mmCIF file of C-alpha atoms in Angstrom:
data_model
loop_
_atom_site.group_PDB
_atom_site.id
_atom_site.type_symbol
_atom_site.label_atom_id
_atom_site.label_comp_id
_atom_site.label_asym_id
_atom_site.label_seq_id
_atom_site.Cartn_x
_atom_site.Cartn_y
_atom_site.Cartn_z
ATOM 1 C CA MET F 1 0.032 -0.172 0.117
ATOM 2 C CA GLU F 2 1.060 3.403 -0.743
ATOM 3 C CA LEU F 3 2.414 5.406 2.312
ATOM 4 C CA CYS F 4 -0.145 8.068 1.538
ATOM 5 C CA GLU F 5 -3.039 6.004 1.668
ATOM 6 C CA LEU F 6 -1.845 4.385 5.015
ATOM 7 C CA LEU F 7 -1.569 7.964 6.296
ATOM 8 C CA LYS F 8 -4.982 8.682 5.317
ATOM 9 C CA SER F 9 -6.424 5.456 6.977
ATOM 10 C CA ASN F 10 -5.179 6.249 10.147
ATOM 11 C CA ALA F 11 -5.809 9.679 11.906
ATOM 12 C CA TYR F 12 -2.600 9.058 14.811
ATOM 13 C CA PRO F 13 0.034 6.721 13.682
ATOM 14 C CA GLY F 14 2.061 9.194 16.238
ATOM 15 C CA ARG F 15 5.594 9.716 15.046
ATOM 16 C CA GLY F 16 6.714 7.683 11.944
ATOM 17 C CA ILE F 17 9.599 7.027 9.786
ATOM 18 C CA ALA F 18 9.958 5.576 6.118
ATOM 19 C CA LEU F 19 13.195 4.727 4.341
ATOM 20 C CA GLY F 20 13.816 3.250 0.961
ATOM 21 C CA ARG F 21 14.949 3.564 -2.376
ATOM 22 C CA SER F 22 13.665 6.082 -5.598
ATOM 23 C CA ALA F 23 12.201 4.300 -8.524
ATOM 24 C CA ASP F 24 15.666 5.119 -10.609
ATOM 25 C CA ASN F 25 17.506 3.471 -7.612
ATOM 26 C CA LYS F 26 19.443 6.732 -7.495
ATOM 27 C CA ARG F 27 18.449 8.488 -4.456
ATOM 28 C CA VAL F 28 17.891 7.032 -0.734
ATOM 29 C CA VAL F 29 14.433 8.379 0.709
ATOM 30 C CA MET F 30 14.203 9.572 4.082
ATOM 31 C CA VAL F 31 10.920 10.621 5.411
ATOM 32 C CA TYR F 32 10.333 11.316 9.336
ATOM 33 C CA PHE F 33 7.112 13.095 11.008
ATOM 34 C CA ILE F 34 5.559 13.976 14.119
ATOM 35 C CA MET F 35 2.109 14.135 15.251
ATOM 36 C CA GLY F 36 0.555 15.185 18.543
ATOM 37 C CA ARG F 37 -3.140 15.034 21.032
ATOM 38 C CA SER F 38 -2.104 17.508 23.647
ATOM 39 C CA GLU F 39 -0.853 21.320 23.221
ATOM 40 C CA ASN F 40 2.394 20.523 24.510
ATOM 41 C CA SER F 41 2.817 18.095 21.691
ATOM 42 C CA ARG F 42 1.169 20.214 19.059
ATOM 43 C CA ASN F 43 3.720 23.399 20.252
ATOM 44 C CA ARG F 44 6.684 22.548 18.057
ATOM 45 C CA ILE F 45 8.222 23.043 14.739
ATOM 46 C CA PHE F 46 11.282 21.203 12.907
ATOM 47 C CA GLU F 47 14.404 23.066 12.844
ATOM 48 C CA GLU F 48 17.270 22.467 10.632
ATOM 49 C CA THR F 49 20.784 22.240 12.113
ATOM 50 C CA ALA F 50 24.136 21.808 10.943
ATOM 51 C CA ASP F 51 24.165 17.872 11.109
ATOM 52 C CA GLY F 52 20.298 17.275 10.634
ATOM 53 C CA ILE F 53 17.093 18.614 12.140
ATOM 54 C CA ARG F 54 15.991 19.251 16.147
ATOM 55 C CA THR F 55 12.584 19.696 17.763
ATOM 56 C CA LYS F 56 11.679 23.423 19.071
ATOM 57 C CA ALA F 57 9.166 24.875 20.828
ATOM 58 C CA PHE F 58 7.152 27.197 18.498
ATOM 59 C CA ASP F 59 5.721 29.341 21.748
ATOM 60 C CA GLU F 60 8.192 29.088 24.430
ATOM 61 C CA SER F 61 5.797 30.520 26.973
ATOM 62 C CA LYS F 62 3.403 27.383 26.360
ATOM 63 C CA MET F 63 6.049 24.603 26.787
ATOM 64 C CA ILE F 64 5.093 22.530 29.873
ATOM 65 C CA ASP F 65 7.138 19.388 30.068
ATOM 66 C CA PRO F 66 10.094 19.403 27.124
ATOM 67 C CA SER F 67 11.968 15.881 28.118
ATOM 68 C CA LEU F 68 10.256 13.521 25.752
ATOM 69 C CA ILE F 69 9.419 15.953 22.682
ATOM 70 C CA ILE F 70 12.534 18.171 22.691
ATOM 71 C CA TYR F 71 15.283 16.287 20.728
ATOM 72 C CA HIS F 72 17.043 15.877 17.524
ATOM 73 C CA PRO F 73 15.221 13.603 15.117
ATOM 74 C CA VAL F 74 17.778 13.467 12.615
ATOM 75 C CA ARG F 75 21.481 13.521 12.688
ATOM 76 C CA VAL F 76 24.270 12.964 9.882
ATOM 77 C CA LEU F 77 27.414 11.388 11.332
ATOM 78 C CA GLU F 78 30.742 11.999 10.403
ATOM 79 C CA SER F 79 30.881 8.298 8.711
ATOM 80 C CA GLY F 80 28.323 9.134 6.286
ATOM 81 C CA PHE F 81 25.938 7.534 8.221
ATOM 82 C CA THR F 82 22.242 9.081 9.133
ATOM 83 C CA VAL F 83 20.233 8.361 12.154
ATOM 84 C CA VAL F 84 16.426 9.205 11.839
ATOM 85 C CA THR F 85 14.357 8.390 15.719
ATOM 86 C CA ASN F 86 11.726 9.695 17.320
ATOM 87 C CA GLY F 87 13.497 10.690 20.821
ATOM 88 C CA ASP F 88 16.922 11.149 22.223
ATOM 89 C CA GLN F 89 18.293 7.847 21.429
ATOM 90 C CA THR F 90 19.328 9.665 18.084
ATOM 91 C CA ASP F 91 22.422 10.675 20.480
ATOM 92 C CA THR F 92 22.881 7.813 22.106
ATOM 93 C CA ILE F 93 23.221 6.044 18.536
ATOM 94 C CA ARG F 94 25.698 8.423 17.611
ATOM 95 C CA ASP F 95 27.682 8.257 20.547
ATOM 96 C CA HIS F 96 27.875 4.377 20.504
ATOM 97 C CA MET F 97 28.809 4.407 16.899
ATOM 98 C CA ALA F 98 31.537 7.055 17.384
ATOM 99 C CA GLN F 99 33.152 4.385 20.070
ATOM 100 C CA GLY F 100 32.827 1.925 16.811
ATOM 101 C CA HIS F 101 29.819 0.084 18.335
ATOM 102 C CA CYS F 102 26.767 -0.444 16.256
ATOM 103 C CA TYR F 103 22.965 1.052 16.576
ATOM 104 C CA ARG F 104 22.261 -2.488 18.020
ATOM 105 C CA HIS F 105 24.402 -2.172 20.658
ATOM 106 C CA ALA F 106 23.440 1.232 21.389
ATOM 107 C CA LEU F 107 19.862 0.512 21.412
ATOM 108 C CA ASN F 108 20.012 -2.452 23.717
ATOM 109 C CA THR F 109 20.692 0.303 26.638
ATOM 110 C CA ARG F 110 17.645 2.001 26.083
ATOM 111 C CA ALA F 111 13.732 1.055 26.411
ATOM 112 C CA PHE F 112 10.652 2.606 25.275
ATOM 113 C CA GLU F 113 9.602 6.084 26.432
ATOM 114 C CA PRO F 114 8.215 6.213 30.684
ATOM 115 C CA ASP F 115 4.827 7.713 29.542
ATOM 116 C CA GLY F 116 2.766 5.032 30.965
ATOM 117 C CA PRO F 117 0.044 4.027 30.188
ATOM 118 C CA ASN F 118 0.787 4.156 26.283
ATOM 119 C CA TRP F 119 4.550 3.467 26.913
ATOM 120 C CA THR F 120 5.271 4.941 23.605
ATOM 121 C CA PRO F 121 7.588 2.905 21.327
ATOM 122 C CA ARG F 122 11.211 3.992 20.440
ATOM 123 C CA ILE F 123 11.459 3.801 16.535
ATOM 124 C CA SER F 124 14.952 4.491 14.764
ATOM 125 C CA GLY F 125 16.102 4.373 11.439
ATOM 126 C CA VAL F 126 19.742 4.081 10.254
ATOM 127 C CA VAL F 127 20.877 4.820 6.669
ATOM 128 C CA LYS F 128 24.390 3.681 5.585
ATOM 129 C CA PRO F 129 26.298 5.726 3.058
ATOM 130 C CA ASP F 130 25.539 3.065 0.749
ATOM 131 C CA GLY F 131 21.915 3.589 0.823
ATOM 132 C CA ALA F 132 21.520 0.302 3.061
ATOM 133 C CA TYR F 133 19.111 0.882 5.966
ATOM 134 C CA ASN F 134 17.851 -0.487 9.300
ATOM 135 C CA LEU F 135 14.821 -0.139 11.336
ATOM 136 C CA SER F 136 14.078 -0.756 15.136
ATOM 137 C CA ILE F 137 11.286 -0.387 17.534
ATOM 138 C CA LEU F 138 11.606 -1.174 21.287
ATOM 139 C CA LYS F 139 8.086 -1.372 23.060
ATOM 140 C CA SER F 140 6.664 -2.896 25.945
ATOM 141 C CA LEU F 141 4.950 -6.502 25.896
ATOM 142 C CA ASP F 142 1.378 -5.836 24.605
ATOM 143 C CA GLY F 143 1.422 -2.734 27.075
ATOM 144 C CA ASP F 144 3.086 -4.361 30.143
ATOM 145 C CA PRO F 145 6.532 -2.367 31.482
ATOM 146 C CA ALA F 146 7.577 -4.989 32.821
ATOM 147 C CA CYS F 147 9.470 -6.009 29.602
ATOM 148 C CA CYS F 148 11.020 -4.099 27.001
ATOM 149 C CA CYS F 149 11.015 -5.973 23.267
ATOM 150 C CA ARG F 150 13.397 -4.847 21.075
ATOM 151 C CA TYR F 151 13.201 -5.624 16.989
ATOM 152 C CA PHE F 152 15.453 -4.733 14.308
ATOM 153 C CA PHE F 153 15.092 -5.010 10.816
ATOM 154 C CA GLU F 154 17.943 -5.054 8.487
ATOM 155 C CA TYR F 155 17.713 -4.205 4.575
ATOM 156 C CA ASP F 156 21.291 -4.901 2.884
ATOM 157 C CA LYS F 157 20.057 -4.498 -0.191
ATOM 158 C CA PRO F 158 17.083 -2.045 -0.859
ATOM 159 C CA VAL F 159 15.227 -2.554 -3.988
ATOM 160 C CA ALA F 160 14.054 0.407 -6.262
ATOM 161 C CA GLY F 161 11.328 1.923 -6.011
ATOM 162 C CA ARG F 162 10.353 0.396 -2.515
ATOM 163 C CA GLY F 163 10.796 1.056 1.151
ATOM 164 C CA HIS F 164 9.485 0.308 4.423
ATOM 165 C CA PHE F 165 7.386 2.348 7.022
ATOM 166 C CA ILE F 166 7.514 2.325 11.066
ATOM 167 C CA SER F 167 5.168 4.370 13.020
ATOM 168 C CA THR F 168 5.092 4.323 17.177
ATOM 169 C CA TYR F 169 1.240 3.561 17.179
ATOM 170 C CA GLN F 170 -1.427 1.479 15.411
ATOM 171 C CA GLY F 171 -3.724 4.425 15.502
ATOM 172 C CA ASP F 172 -6.037 6.050 18.262
ATOM 173 C CA GLY F 173 -6.744 4.690 21.378
ATOM 174 C CA ASP F 174 -6.449 5.132 25.119
ATOM 175 C CA PRO F 175 -3.917 3.943 25.806
ATOM 176 C CA LEU F 176 -2.554 4.184 22.452
ATOM 177 C CA PRO F 177 -1.783 0.583 21.221
ATOM 178 C CA SER F 178 1.615 0.187 19.906
ATOM 179 C CA PHE F 179 2.728 -0.433 16.212
ATOM 180 C CA ALA F 180 2.730 -4.173 15.841
ATOM 181 C CA GLY F 181 4.255 -6.700 13.017
ATOM 182 C CA GLU F 182 7.201 -6.009 10.578
ATOM 183 C CA PRO F 183 7.693 -2.021 9.057
ATOM 184 C CA ARG F 184 4.948 -1.576 6.316
ATOM 185 C CA LEU F 185 6.267 -1.994 2.550
ATOM 186 C CA VAL F 186 5.601 1.098 0.749
ATOM 187 C CA PRO F 187 6.425 1.997 -2.765
ATOM 188 C CA PHE F 188 8.260 5.162 -3.918
ATOM 189 C CA GLY F 189 8.563 6.755 -7.067
ATOM 190 C CA ASN F 190 11.058 9.770 -8.877
ATOM 191 C CA GLU F 191 9.183 12.733 -7.049
ATOM 192 C CA THR F 192 11.113 15.740 -5.771
ATOM 193 C CA ALA F 193 11.283 16.142 -2.127
ATOM 194 C CA ARG F 194 9.172 19.053 -2.434
ATOM 195 C CA GLU F 195 6.146 16.836 -4.318
ATOM 196 C CA LEU F 196 6.667 14.158 -1.948
ATOM 197 C CA ALA F 197 6.414 16.187 1.022
ATOM 198 C CA ASP F 198 3.568 17.849 -0.475
ATOM 199 C CA LYS F 199 1.561 14.569 -0.894
ATOM 200 C CA LEU F 200 2.639 13.294 2.926
ATOM 201 C CA TRP F 201 1.516 16.504 4.242
ATOM 202 C CA THR F 202 -2.047 16.204 2.784
ATOM 203 C CA ALA F 203 -2.361 12.921 3.787
ATOM 204 C CA LEU F 204 -1.702 13.217 7.239
ATOM 205 C CA ASN F 205 -4.220 14.037 9.581
ATOM 206 C CA GLY F 206 -5.195 17.666 9.383
ATOM 207 C CA ASP F 207 -5.738 18.324 13.613
ATOM 208 C CA ASN F 208 -3.142 16.057 15.004
ATOM 209 C CA LYS F 209 -0.167 16.712 12.333
ATOM 210 C CA VAL F 210 2.683 18.810 13.400
ATOM 211 C CA SER F 211 5.958 18.562 11.463
ATOM 212 C CA LEU F 212 7.318 16.575 8.482
ATOM 213 C CA PHE F 213 10.980 16.107 6.767
ATOM 214 C CA VAL F 214 11.787 14.823 3.742
ATOM 215 C CA ARG F 215 14.845 13.877 2.361
ATOM 216 C CA LEU F 216 16.286 12.671 -1.065
ATOM 217 C CA LEU F 217 19.896 11.260 -0.743
ATOM 218 C CA ASP F 218 22.055 11.271 -4.021
ATOM 219 C CA ILE F 219 23.871 7.797 -3.272
ATOM 220 C CA ALA F 220 26.503 8.671 -5.878
ATOM 221 C CA THR F 221 27.357 12.175 -5.391
ATOM 222 C CA GLY F 222 26.234 12.911 -1.690
ATOM 223 C CA GLU F 223 23.761 15.874 -2.436
ATOM 224 C CA SER F 224 20.541 16.242 -0.728
ATOM 225 C CA ASP F 225 17.363 17.480 -1.332
ATOM 226 C CA THR F 226 15.339 18.245 2.025
ATOM 227 C CA VAL F 227 12.029 19.825 2.862
ATOM 228 C CA ILE F 228 10.607 20.594 6.251
ATOM 229 C CA VAL F 229 6.978 21.202 6.828
ATOM 230 C CA ASN F 230 5.636 22.826 9.973
ATOM 231 C CA LYS F 231 1.751 23.565 10.866
ATOM 232 C CA HIS F 232 3.155 26.429 12.882
ATOM 233 C CA GLN F 233 4.978 28.104 9.702
#
């Protein structure tokens, strides 16, 4: 199913990561978005940094608790790897990889978010310089915080025009149901970053969407085409 169709059919996937390859097999496709139900979660924007992006309060006077909503979702490492996550585990992965470890080593030191009863999963993606990519989710065992389940999905030979999508939640609810199963297989075309961002932004629920990041990375040249869309512009 197309990513836009998945998003249209789900009012609240929470935060989502999609990684894959363009149809011409020349570019890595990277997508990350955040949504929010509370005023605190919705009071955010994406801001570009020297090595990626960070979340930032749109109205600093309305920020209540920054602990789980202010972080660097995307960091490009000196090694050429790109890390995309829904929390401060971006920095955990970066630090461990700088010490010569892999992303799995880093994520074995982390667990789901301490926000019971939702126990929001930590989702992470790592893109290698050659375009291969990994996805991961750390979540509670069917809502039981006594056990952290760590799942790793590795795609060493990406296929042209295909990618994989993972999100924090299956949909809206109380408590929010964690994503289940393998990352969803989604097709990608040869759109520009702007064209893809426009399609995805339209597909995201109008009340809950907050910010969207889309990057197309040319594997041969390393050049990137990046678009950031914020509801608060």
